[in-house]
Coordinates of C-alpha atoms and ligand atoms in Angstrom, one line a residue:
M495 CA 8.9 -26.2 -7.6
K496 CA 11.8 -27.6 -9.4
T497 CA 15.2 -27.2 -8.2
P498 CA 17.1 -24.4 -10.5
Y499 CA 20.9 -24.9 -11.5
N500 CA 23.2 -23.1 -9.3
H501 CA 24.8 -21.2 -12.4
P502 CA 24.0 -17.6 -13.6
L503 CA 21.0 -18.0 -16.2
P504 CA 22.4 -18.3 -19.8
L505 CA 23.3 -14.9 -21.7
C506 CA 24.5 -16.5 -24.7
R507 CA 23.8 -18.9 -26.9
S508 CA 26.9 -21.3 -26.0
E509 CA 25.7 -21.1 -22.1
M510 CA 22.1 -22.4 -23.2
E511 CA 23.9 -24.9 -25.1
A512 CA 26.2 -25.5 -21.8
R513 CA 22.4 -26.5 -20.8
G514 CA 21.5 -28.7 -23.3
W515 CA 18.8 -25.9 -24.1
D516 CA 18.0 -25.4 -27.9
Q517 CA 15.4 -22.2 -27.4
C518 CA 14.5 -21.1 -24.3
D519 CA 10.8 -20.4 -23.2
V520 CA 10.9 -16.8 -21.5
I521 CA 13.5 -14.3 -22.4
L522 CA 14.2 -11.5 -19.8
V523 CA 15.2 -8.5 -21.3
T524 CA 16.7 -5.3 -18.6
G525 CA 18.5 -2.5 -18.4
D526 CA 20.2 -3.5 -15.8
A527 CA 23.6 -5.5 -16.1
Y528 CA 23.2 -8.9 -15.3
V529 CA 23.9 -9.5 -10.9
D530 CA 22.2 -13.0 -9.5
H531 CA 21.1 -11.5 -6.1
P532 CA 17.9 -10.9 -4.9
S533 CA 18.1 -7.1 -5.1
F534 CA 18.2 -7.0 -8.9
G535 CA 14.6 -7.5 -10.5
A536 CA 14.7 -9.4 -13.4
P537 CA 17.0 -12.1 -12.4
L538 CA 15.0 -12.4 -9.0
I539 CA 12.1 -12.9 -12.1
G540 CA 14.1 -15.4 -13.5
R541 CA 15.3 -17.4 -11.3
W542 CA 11.7 -17.7 -10.0
L543 CA 10.2 -19.4 -13.7
E544 CA 13.1 -21.6 -13.7
S545 CA 11.9 -22.9 -9.7
H546 CA 8.8 -23.4 -12.2
G547 CA 10.3 -25.5 -14.4
Y548 CA 11.2 -22.8 -17.4
R549 CA 14.0 -22.2 -19.5
V550 CA 15.2 -18.6 -18.5
G551 CA 17.7 -16.8 -20.4
L552 CA 18.6 -12.8 -19.7
I553 CA 19.6 -10.5 -21.9
A554 CA 21.6 -7.7 -19.9
A555 CA 21.7 -3.8 -20.5
P556 CA 21.5 -4.5 -24.5
D557 CA 23.2 -1.6 -26.5
P558 CA 19.7 -0.1 -27.6
N559 CA 21.2 0.6 -31.1
D560 CA 22.1 -2.4 -32.0
V561 CA 19.4 -4.9 -33.2
E562 CA 21.7 -8.1 -32.5
A563 CA 22.0 -7.4 -29.2
F564 CA 18.5 -9.1 -28.8
R565 CA 19.0 -11.9 -31.3
V566 CA 22.0 -13.5 -29.0
L567 CA 19.7 -15.9 -27.3
G568 CA 17.1 -16.7 -30.4
P569 CA 13.2 -16.1 -30.0
P570 CA 11.9 -17.8 -27.3
R571 CA 8.6 -20.3 -26.6
L572 CA 6.4 -18.4 -24.6
F573 CA 7.1 -14.8 -24.5
W574 CA 9.5 -12.0 -23.8
G575 CA 9.5 -10.3 -20.4
V576 CA 10.5 -6.8 -20.8
T577 CA 11.8 -3.8 -18.0
A578 CA 13.4 -0.9 -17.9
G579 CA 15.7 -2.6 -14.8
N580 CA 15.3 -1.4 -10.7
L581 CA 15.9 2.1 -11.8
D582 CA 13.3 4.4 -13.9
S583 CA 14.9 5.0 -16.9
Q584 CA 14.7 8.9 -17.1
L585 CA 16.0 9.1 -13.7
A586 CA 19.1 7.2 -14.5
R587 CA 20.0 10.2 -16.7
L588 CA 18.9 13.0 -15.6
T589 CA 18.6 15.0 -12.4
V590 CA 15.9 16.5 -11.4
M591 CA 17.2 19.7 -12.4
R592 CA 17.6 17.9 -15.9
K593 CA 21.6 17.7 -15.9
R594 CA 22.9 14.6 -16.8
R595 CA 24.5 11.7 -14.2
R596 CA 28.0 10.8 -15.2
D597 CA 27.4 7.3 -13.9
D598 CA 24.3 4.7 -14.1
P599 CA 25.6 2.6 -10.7
Y600 CA 23.7 -1.1 -12.4
L601 CA 25.9 -1.0 -15.1
P602 CA 29.4 -2.3 -15.2
E603 CA 31.8 1.0 -14.9
G604 CA 28.6 3.0 -14.6
Q605 CA 28.5 3.3 -18.3
G606 CA 25.6 6.3 -18.0
D607 CA 25.0 6.1 -22.3
L608 CA 23.8 1.9 -22.2
R609 CA 20.5 2.6 -20.4
P610 CA 18.7 4.6 -22.9
P611 CA 15.4 7.0 -22.1
N612 CA 12.2 5.5 -21.8
A613 CA 13.6 2.1 -22.0
T614 CA 10.9 -0.5 -21.6
I615 CA 9.6 1.2 -24.4
V616 CA 13.1 1.1 -26.5
Y617 CA 13.6 -2.3 -25.8
V618 CA 9.8 -3.6 -26.7
T619 CA 10.9 -1.7 -30.2
K620 CA 13.8 -3.7 -30.4
V621 CA 12.7 -7.1 -29.9
R622 CA 9.6 -6.6 -32.4
Q623 CA 12.2 -5.3 -35.0
A624 CA 15.0 -8.2 -34.2
F625 CA 12.2 -11.3 -34.9
K626 CA 9.8 -9.5 -37.1
S627 CA 10.6 -12.0 -40.0
Q628 CA 10.6 -14.9 -37.7
I629 CA 7.6 -13.5 -36.3
S630 CA 5.5 -12.6 -39.4
N631 CA 5.8 -16.5 -40.3
L632 CA 4.2 -17.5 -37.0
K633 CA 0.6 -18.0 -36.5
S634 CA 0.7 -15.8 -33.6
Q635 CA 3.2 -13.1 -32.5
I636 CA 5.3 -14.0 -29.3
P637 CA 3.7 -12.1 -26.7
V638 CA 6.2 -9.4 -24.8
I639 CA 5.0 -8.7 -21.6
I640 CA 6.5 -5.6 -19.8
G641 CA 6.7 -5.1 -15.7
G642 CA 9.4 -3.6 -13.3
I643 CA 9.5 -0.5 -11.8
E644 CA 9.2 1.6 -14.6
A645 CA 6.3 -0.1 -16.4
S646 CA 4.3 -0.5 -12.9
L647 CA 4.2 3.1 -12.2
R648 CA 2.9 3.9 -15.3
R649 CA 0.5 1.3 -15.5
F650 CA -2.4 4.5 -15.9
P651 CA -1.9 7.7 -17.7
Y652 CA 0.8 9.3 -15.3
Y653 CA 2.0 13.0 -15.3
D654 CA 5.4 13.0 -17.1
Y655 CA 7.7 15.4 -15.2
W656 CA 10.0 15.4 -18.2
T657 CA 7.7 16.9 -20.8
D658 CA 5.5 18.2 -18.3
S659 CA 2.5 16.5 -19.8
V660 CA -0.2 13.7 -18.9
K661 CA 0.7 10.8 -21.1
R662 CA -1.2 7.4 -21.6
S663 CA -0.7 4.2 -20.0
I664 CA 3.0 2.6 -21.0
L665 CA 0.8 -0.2 -22.4
F666 CA -0.6 2.0 -25.2
D667 CA 3.1 3.6 -25.9
S668 CA 4.9 0.2 -25.8
K669 CA 2.3 -1.8 -27.9
A670 CA 3.4 -4.3 -25.6
D671 CA 0.9 -7.7 -25.3
L672 CA 0.3 -7.2 -21.2
L673 CA 1.9 -5.4 -18.3
V674 CA 2.7 -6.9 -14.8
Y675 CA 2.5 -4.7 -12.3
G676 CA 3.7 -5.4 -8.5
M677 CA 6.6 -7.7 -7.4
G678 CA 5.0 -9.5 -10.4
E679 CA 6.5 -13.5 -9.3
T680 CA 2.9 -14.6 -8.6
A681 CA 1.4 -13.1 -12.1
I682 CA 4.5 -13.8 -14.4
A683 CA 4.2 -17.5 -13.3
E684 CA 0.7 -17.4 -14.0
V685 CA 1.5 -15.9 -17.4
A686 CA 3.9 -18.7 -18.2
R687 CA 1.2 -21.3 -17.2
R688 CA -1.5 -20.3 -19.6
L689 CA 0.8 -19.3 -22.5
D690 CA 2.8 -22.8 -22.1
H691 CA -0.9 -24.1 -22.0
Q692 CA -2.6 -21.9 -24.7
E693 CA -4.7 -20.1 -22.6
P694 CA -5.7 -16.7 -23.1
L695 CA -3.9 -14.1 -21.1
S696 CA -6.9 -12.2 -20.1
G697 CA -8.1 -11.5 -16.0
I698 CA -4.5 -12.1 -14.8
P699 CA -4.5 -10.2 -11.2
G700 CA -1.4 -8.1 -10.8
T701 CA -2.0 -7.6 -14.6
A702 CA -2.9 -4.8 -17.1
E703 CA -4.5 -5.4 -20.2
I704 CA -5.9 -3.7 -23.5
R705 CA -9.6 -4.6 -24.6
S706 CA -12.5 -3.3 -26.9
L707 CA -14.2 -0.5 -25.9
K708 CA -17.5 -2.5 -26.6
L709 CA -16.8 -5.4 -23.5
E710 CA -16.4 -3.0 -20.5
I711 CA -18.4 -0.6 -18.4
P712 CA -15.3 2.3 -17.6
N713 CA -15.2 3.5 -14.1
L714 CA -12.6 5.4 -14.2
K715 CA -12.4 8.8 -16.3
S716 CA -10.8 8.0 -20.0
F717 CA -7.6 9.1 -20.7
E718 CA -8.8 12.4 -22.3
D719 CA -10.4 13.9 -20.1
V720 CA -7.5 13.9 -16.8
S721 CA -5.0 14.5 -20.0
T722 CA -7.0 17.5 -20.2
N723 CA -8.2 18.8 -16.7
K724 CA -6.2 19.1 -13.8
D725 CA -9.6 18.5 -11.4
A726 CA -10.3 15.0 -13.0
F727 CA -6.6 13.7 -13.1
A728 CA -6.8 14.2 -9.3
L729 CA -10.0 12.5 -9.0
M730 CA -8.5 9.4 -10.8
T731 CA -5.6 9.8 -8.5
R732 CA -7.5 9.5 -5.3
E733 CA -9.4 6.3 -7.2
I734 CA -6.7 4.3 -7.8
L735 CA -4.6 4.9 -4.8
L736 CA -7.9 3.9 -2.2
N737 CA -7.9 0.8 -4.1
A738 CA -4.4 0.1 -4.2
A739 CA -4.8 0.4 -0.4
S740 CA -8.1 -1.2 -0.1
D741 CA -8.2 -4.9 0.8
K742 CA -10.9 -5.3 -2.1
P743 CA -9.3 -3.7 -4.7
V744 CA -11.6 -3.6 -8.2
T745 CA -11.1 -4.1 -11.6
L746 CA -10.4 -0.4 -12.9
I747 CA -11.6 0.2 -16.3
Q748 CA -10.4 3.3 -18.5
P749 CA -11.2 4.5 -21.9
H750 CA -7.9 5.4 -24.0
G751 CA -9.6 6.5 -27.4
D752 CA -11.4 4.1 -28.8
R753 CA -9.6 0.9 -26.8
L754 CA -10.0 0.3 -22.8
L755 CA -7.3 0.2 -20.4
V756 CA -7.9 -2.5 -18.2
V757 CA -5.8 -3.1 -14.7
H758 CA -6.8 -6.0 -12.7
P759 CA -6.6 -5.8 -9.0
P760 CA -3.3 -6.6 -7.3
A761 CA -2.4 -10.1 -7.4
P762 CA -2.4 -11.1 -3.7
P763 CA 1.0 -10.4 -1.8
L764 CA 2.9 -13.4 -1.6
A765 CA 2.7 -15.9 1.3
P766 CA 5.6 -15.5 4.0
A767 CA 6.4 -19.2 2.7
L768 CA 6.7 -18.5 -0.7
L769 CA 8.6 -15.5 -0.2
D770 CA 11.3 -17.9 2.1
E771 CA 11.3 -20.3 -1.0
L772 CA 12.3 -16.9 -3.0
Y773 CA 14.9 -15.7 -1.3
S774 CA 16.0 -19.2 -0.9
L775 CA 17.0 -19.7 -4.8
P776 CA 19.9 -20.2 -5.6
F777 CA 21.2 -17.6 -6.4
T778 CA 24.9 -17.0 -7.1
R779 CA 24.6 -13.5 -5.6
R780 CA 27.3 -12.0 -8.0
P781 CA 27.9 -10.8 -11.0
H782 CA 27.5 -12.7 -14.2
P783 CA 31.5 -13.7 -14.9
V784 CA 31.4 -11.9 -18.2
Y785 CA 32.0 -8.5 -16.7
G786 CA 35.6 -9.6 -15.2
K787 CA 36.4 -7.6 -12.4
A788 CA 34.6 -4.5 -13.7
K789 CA 32.8 -2.1 -11.0
I790 CA 28.8 -2.3 -10.6
A791 CA 28.7 0.2 -8.0
A792 CA 25.0 -1.1 -6.7
Y793 CA 26.4 -4.7 -6.1
D794 CA 29.1 -3.5 -4.1
M795 CA 26.2 -1.6 -2.6
I796 CA 24.1 -4.4 -1.7
K797 CA 26.2 -7.9 -1.9
D798 CA 26.1 -8.0 2.1
S799 CA 22.2 -7.2 2.6
I800 CA 19.6 -9.2 3.4
T801 CA 16.1 -8.3 2.8
T802 CA 13.8 -9.0 5.9
H803 CA 9.8 -8.2 4.8
R804 CA 8.1 -6.6 1.4
G805 CA 5.9 -3.7 1.4
C806 CA 5.4 -0.3 3.7
Y807 CA 2.6 1.2 5.4
G808 CA 3.9 4.3 5.4
S809 CA 2.3 5.9 2.3
C810 CA 4.7 9.1 2.3
A811 CA 2.8 10.5 -0.6
F812 CA 6.3 11.3 -2.9
C813 CA 7.5 7.8 -2.5
A814 CA 6.2 4.6 -5.0
I815 CA 6.8 1.7 -3.0
A816 CA 3.0 1.6 -1.5
T817 CA 1.6 1.1 -4.7
H818 CA 4.3 -1.1 -6.5
Q819 CA 5.0 -3.4 -3.6
G820 CA 1.7 -3.1 -1.9
K821 CA 0.8 -1.9 1.9
T822 CA 1.0 -5.0 3.0
I823 CA 3.8 -6.2 5.2
V824 CA 5.0 -10.1 4.1
S825 CA 7.4 -10.3 6.7
R826 CA 10.3 -13.8 5.6
S827 CA 10.2 -16.2 8.5
R828 CA 13.2 -15.8 10.9
D829 CA 15.1 -18.7 10.5
N830 CA 14.9 -18.4 6.7
I831 CA 16.4 -15.3 7.0
L832 CA 19.3 -16.7 9.5
A833 CA 19.6 -19.3 6.6
E834 CA 20.5 -16.7 4.2
I835 CA 23.2 -14.6 6.4
R836 CA 24.8 -18.0 7.3
T837 CA 25.1 -18.8 3.6
L838 CA 26.3 -14.9 2.7
A839 CA 29.1 -15.5 5.7
S840 CA 30.5 -18.9 4.4
T841 CA 30.9 -17.1 0.6
P842 CA 35.0 -16.3 1.2
D843 CA 34.7 -12.6 0.1
F844 CA 32.5 -12.1 3.4
H845 CA 34.1 -9.5 5.8
G846 CA 32.0 -10.2 8.8
T847 CA 29.3 -7.2 7.8
V848 CA 26.0 -7.4 6.9
S849 CA 25.7 -4.1 5.9
D850 CA 22.1 -4.0 5.9
L851 CA 19.1 -6.4 7.6
G852 CA 16.1 -5.0 6.8
G853 CA 13.2 -3.8 3.9
P854 CA 11.5 -0.5 2.6
T855 CA 11.4 0.3 6.4
A856 CA 13.3 -1.7 8.4
N857 CA 11.3 -1.4 11.5
M858 CA 8.5 -2.7 10.1
Y859 CA 9.4 -6.1 10.3
G860 CA 7.2 -8.8 11.5
T861 CA 4.3 -6.0 12.2
R862 CA 0.9 -6.2 10.8
C863 CA -2.6 -5.0 10.8
K864 CA -4.9 -7.0 13.5
R865 CA -7.9 -7.1 11.7
Q866 CA -6.5 -8.2 8.2
G867 CA -9.5 -8.9 5.9
A868 CA -11.7 -6.2 7.3
H869 CA -12.6 -3.8 4.8
C870 CA -9.9 -0.6 4.9
Q871 CA -9.1 2.3 2.2
R872 CA -6.5 4.4 4.4
P873 CA -3.7 4.7 2.1
S874 CA -1.2 4.8 5.6
C875 CA -1.4 2.7 9.0
L876 CA 0.6 5.8 10.5
A877 CA -0.7 9.2 9.3
P878 CA -2.0 11.4 10.3
E879 CA -2.0 9.1 13.5
I880 CA -1.0 5.4 14.2
C881 CA -3.9 3.3 13.9
P882 CA -5.3 1.2 17.0
T883 CA -5.2 -1.6 14.6
L884 CA -2.1 -2.0 14.4
E885 CA 0.1 -4.6 15.8
T886 CA 3.2 -2.6 16.2
D887 CA 5.4 -5.2 18.2
A888 CA 8.9 -4.8 17.7
G889 CA 9.3 -8.3 18.9
P890 CA 9.8 -9.8 15.9
Q891 CA 12.6 -7.6 14.6
L892 CA 14.8 -7.5 17.8
D893 CA 14.3 -11.6 18.3
L894 CA 15.7 -11.3 14.2
L895 CA 18.4 -8.7 15.1
R896 CA 19.9 -10.4 18.4
A897 CA 20.0 -13.8 17.0
A898 CA 21.5 -12.5 13.7
R899 CA 24.9 -11.2 15.7
K900 CA 25.3 -14.1 17.1
L901 CA 26.3 -15.9 14.2
P902 CA 29.5 -17.3 13.5
R903 CA 31.7 -15.0 11.4
V904 CA 29.2 -12.4 11.4
N905 CA 31.1 -9.9 14.2
H906 CA 28.4 -6.7 12.9
V907 CA 25.1 -6.4 11.4
F908 CA 23.9 -3.2 10.5
V909 CA 20.5 -1.8 10.0
T910 CA 20.7 0.9 7.0
S911 CA 16.9 0.6 5.6
G912 CA 15.1 3.6 6.6
I913 CA 13.5 3.8 10.1
R914 CA 10.1 5.6 10.3
F915 CA 10.6 6.9 13.8
D916 CA 6.4 7.2 14.8
L917 CA 6.5 3.8 14.6
A918 CA 10.0 3.6 16.4
L919 CA 8.6 5.3 19.4
A920 CA 5.5 3.7 19.7
Q921 CA 7.1 0.4 19.9
E922 CA 7.3 0.3 23.4
P923 CA 8.6 -1.0 25.5
R924 CA 10.8 -2.8 23.1
G925 CA 13.3 -0.4 22.7
V926 CA 14.3 -0.6 19.4
I927 CA 16.0 2.8 19.5
E928 CA 18.3 1.4 22.5
E929 CA 18.9 -1.8 20.4
L930 CA 19.9 0.0 17.1
A931 CA 22.0 2.3 19.0
Q932 CA 23.7 -0.2 20.9
H933 CA 24.4 -2.5 18.4
H934 CA 23.3 -1.8 14.7
V935 CA 24.5 1.5 13.8
C936 CA 27.7 2.0 12.1
G937 CA 28.7 5.5 14.0
R938 CA 26.3 6.9 11.6
L939 CA 22.2 6.2 11.4
K940 CA 20.7 8.1 9.1
I941 CA 17.0 9.0 8.9
A942 CA 14.3 10.9 6.5
P943 CA 12.5 13.8 8.7
E944 CA 12.5 15.1 5.4
H945 CA 11.2 18.7 6.7
I946 CA 10.7 20.4 9.9
A947 CA 7.1 22.4 9.0
E948 CA 4.4 20.5 9.9
N949 CA 2.0 21.6 7.0
V950 CA 4.7 19.9 4.7
L951 CA 5.1 16.9 6.9
R952 CA 1.3 16.5 6.7
L953 CA 1.3 16.8 2.7
M954 CA 4.0 14.2 2.5
G955 CA 2.3 11.9 5.0
K956 CA 5.5 12.0 7.7
P957 CA 5.6 11.8 11.2
T958 CA 5.4 15.3 13.0
A959 CA 9.2 17.1 13.6
T960 CA 7.8 16.6 17.3
A961 CA 8.6 12.8 16.8
Y962 CA 11.1 13.3 14.9
R963 CA 13.5 15.5 17.6
Q964 CA 12.2 12.7 20.6
F965 CA 13.7 10.3 18.2
V966 CA 16.6 12.3 17.9
R967 CA 16.8 12.8 21.6
R968 CA 16.3 9.0 22.5
F969 CA 18.8 7.9 20.0
K970 CA 21.4 9.9 21.0
E971 CA 20.5 9.5 24.9
A972 CA 20.8 5.5 24.1
S973 CA 24.6 6.2 22.2
A974 CA 25.6 7.6 25.0
Q975 CA 24.4 5.3 27.4
A976 CA 26.3 2.5 25.4
G977 CA 29.1 4.8 24.9
K978 CA 29.2 5.3 21.3
P979 CA 29.6 9.1 19.7
Q980 CA 27.3 8.3 16.9
Q981 CA 26.0 10.7 14.7
I982 CA 22.4 11.5 12.6
V983 CA 22.1 12.0 9.3
E984 CA 19.3 13.5 8.3
Y985 CA 17.7 13.4 5.2
F986 CA 15.6 16.5 3.4
I987 CA 13.4 17.0 0.5
S988 CA 13.3 20.8 -1.4
G989 CA 10.8 21.7 -3.6
H990 CA 7.9 19.5 -2.1
P991 CA 4.6 20.0 -3.2
G992 CA 3.3 22.1 -0.5
C993 CA 6.5 23.9 0.4
T994 CA 7.0 27.4 0.2
L995 CA 10.4 29.5 0.5
A996 CA 9.1 30.7 4.8
D997 CA 9.1 26.6 5.0
M998 CA 12.0 26.4 3.6
I999 CA 14.0 29.4 5.4
E1000 CA 11.9 28.0 8.5
L1001 CA 14.3 24.5 8.3
A1002 CA 16.8 26.5 7.2
L1003 CA 16.6 28.1 10.8
Y1004 CA 16.6 24.9 12.6
L1005 CA 19.4 23.4 10.9
K1006 CA 21.2 26.6 12.1
R1007 CA 19.5 26.3 15.9
E1008 CA 20.6 22.8 16.1
N1009 CA 24.0 23.1 14.1
I1010 CA 23.3 20.6 11.7
Q1011 CA 24.8 20.9 8.0
A1012 CA 22.5 19.0 5.7
E1013 CA 24.3 16.3 3.7
Q1014 CA 21.9 14.6 2.3
V1015 CA 19.2 17.3 0.8
Q1016 CA 17.1 15.5 -2.2
D1017 CA 15.2 17.9 -4.8
F1018 CA 11.7 16.6 -5.5
Y1019 CA 10.8 14.3 -8.0
P1020 CA 7.1 14.1 -9.0
A1021 CA 7.2 9.9 -9.1
P1022 CA 4.4 8.7 -11.4
L1023 CA 1.6 6.9 -9.7
T1024 CA 2.5 9.0 -6.3
L1025 CA 0.1 11.3 -4.3
A1026 CA 2.9 13.9 -4.7
A1027 CA 2.9 13.9 -8.5
A1028 CA -0.9 15.1 -8.7
M1029 CA -0.4 17.9 -6.5
F1030 CA 2.7 18.9 -8.2
H1031 CA 0.6 18.5 -11.9
T1032 CA -2.6 19.7 -10.4
G1033 CA -1.9 22.1 -7.3
K1034 CA -4.1 20.4 -5.4
D1035 CA -4.2 17.4 -2.8
P1036 CA -6.1 15.1 -4.3
M1037 CA -7.3 13.1 -1.1
T1038 CA -8.9 16.6 0.2
G1039 CA -9.7 18.6 -3.1
K1040 CA -7.5 22.2 -1.3
P1041 CA -4.9 23.9 -2.8
V1042 CA -1.5 23.0 -2.6
Y1043 CA 1.4 25.8 -3.4
V1044 CA 3.7 23.8 -6.0
A1045 CA 7.2 25.4 -6.6
R1046 CA 7.3 24.9 -10.3
T1047 CA 10.3 27.1 -11.9
D1048 CA 13.7 25.7 -12.1
N1049 CA 14.6 29.1 -10.4
E1050 CA 12.5 28.8 -7.0
K1051 CA 13.3 24.7 -7.1
A1052 CA 17.1 26.0 -6.9
M1053 CA 16.0 28.9 -4.5
Q1054 CA 14.5 26.1 -1.8
R1055 CA 17.7 24.0 -2.4
A1056 CA 19.6 26.6 -1.3
L1057 CA 18.5 27.8 1.2
L1058 CA 19.2 23.8 2.6
L1059 CA 22.8 24.3 1.6
F1060 CA 22.8 27.4 3.1
H1061 CA 26.5 26.7 4.9
D1062 CA 27.9 25.8 1.5
P1063 CA 29.5 29.5 0.1
K1064 CA 28.6 27.9 -3.6
F1065 CA 25.0 28.4 -2.3
H1066 CA 25.2 31.6 -0.7
R1067 CA 23.9 33.9 -3.8
K1068 CA 20.9 32.0 -4.8
A1069 CA 20.0 31.9 -0.9
R1070 CA 20.3 35.2 -0.7
E1071 CA 18.3 35.6 -3.6
A1072 CA 15.8 33.6 -1.9
L1073 CA 15.6 35.6 1.5
R1074 CA 15.2 38.5 -0.5
A1075 CA 12.0 37.1 -2.2
A1076 CA 10.6 35.9 0.7
G1077 CA 10.9 39.5 2.3
R1078 CA 13.6 37.8 4.8
E1079 CA 16.5 40.2 4.5
D1080 CA 17.3 40.3 8.7
L1081 CA 18.5 36.8 7.6
I1082 CA 21.4 38.2 5.1
G1083 CA 24.2 39.5 6.9
R1084 CA 27.1 38.4 9.7
G1085 CA 24.4 38.7 13.3
A1086 CA 24.3 35.2 15.2
K1087 CA 20.5 34.5 13.8
C1088 CA 21.6 35.1 9.9
L1089 CA 21.6 32.6 7.9
V1090 CA 24.3 34.0 4.6
P1091 CA 26.7 36.5 5.0
E1092 CA 26.1 40.2 2.7
E1093 CA 27.9 39.6 -1.3
K1094 CA 30.6 40.4 -0.1
G1095 CA 31.4 38.1 2.5
D1096 CA 32.0 35.2 0.6
G1097 CA 33.3 36.4 -2.1
R1098 CA 31.8 35.0 -5.4
G1099 CA 28.3 37.8 -5.0
Ligands
SF4_1342 S1 -3.5 -0.9 10.2 FE1 -5.6 0.2 10.2 S2 -5.0 1.9 8.3 FE2 -3.5 -0.2 8.9 S3 -4.8 -1.8 7.5 FE3 -5.3 -2.3 9.5 S4 -7.2 -0.8 10.0 FE4 -6.3 0.1 7.8

């Protein structure tokens, strides 16, 4: 590994020339602003390639209508890497109710218009357009490789919420040469090495490619089948998810017309020592100076946060982390994390608070499967019950937290990443909950029970309502003992597959009883390649084949949401409509048990 430069990757020719380069080896195009921080995907991959000796340039948030924006660094020697950025480009623009979002947190001053919808496809088209004449004079075209969350979750045919249809793999629609999925470091380094040695790109773990129909025997139903037959789509989803969860994954091969989509098994996760190396690269941890004082909201949110590990074995049905990052937890070493905190603490604008020390699920740090290598296809190590083979010891996380808060210039270390509370309850006798309450919560602990109705929780793959209540009780007791009156802020989802109006009423009554005003309400979004998206599209649970109720219309989704927000007069009218539709007029009125007042009560009708 070569020592990279400790100043940002070049964004323009003068920055290339300052390094003495006349050409980049690799140019990455991303939908995000360039923040040289390991939480931003394209800079992370750029720094990684740089550490392998490649000259990497970056085109950040280009104007999709200006082809010159793609010519700014000239063509690369080896390949273009294209990503929509840290966000799904459709979800970055629209809410689930299809309302336009005002701000994009990954862009300077939130410029909501800059990231185009289907950004991966748009950027590949623009790159090809920008270098058409040069490319046609070359013996072979400079390859375009797509990656990042948008491409990764669309590597197979996927349910597209915005058009209510099943689309083919994004590899076909983008016309890219190869798709790198998952976290990507191992695969992209191998891509660079092979292109540098003029070797073919075929067969790299963690990639998807297109091949001729004659060459392979398919093991997934064709795109034509899964796009027209919901049972075939459900079966495909089941096979993909079980393969992704397996420790012996196979190559999945699927006909698309007269060609084959070939998705190779995931690249093995980076070993802990390599993860340490990755996070030790000389990120400046700041936005590129070109943005001046412009505010980049996502940067403000993560600038004082530290990632402790990758992966999640919770496998909640609506979440794509397991199919993107993988189920295996890879934890950075304690010393490496503490070294990063020391570096952060030495920067002039650090004010003494590490805003988050965590990962996808904070209390999975240092936990592992005791039987690694044994055949296992369970998507979740926690649901429906905690696997006896899971090593749940919280010791590594507690040791890390205790060491971190003793570091010089560090006054507070908060944990604001998710906490999986069934796991926290099982992490006895090490007392994760007590440690958090005493030292690592800044007044409000955010947790995500998501629902209270057991049938919905089961479909979501979330802990039971009993576990949630136990966790809340323990946290409140621990906070009281610590002399800290701390609040719990709960996240809930409305409109998840399996959730009826009756289930939402059960949740609303719980909130009323417990005097909770839901602040964090998320409308369900069927993210590609998730179990819940397949339930939403097919009306079945792909794992059991059983029918699942789906709130499909915008009106029913709005009614479910209104039931969660029944305390807010703005939602009374819709909540009344929901209660009447569910035959629960008894909950409308002034009585103590009622959820909303009669029409006259709120003055809005
Ligand atoms: S802990 Fe259990 S469910 Fe998780 S990978 Fe190991 S054997 Fe499979």
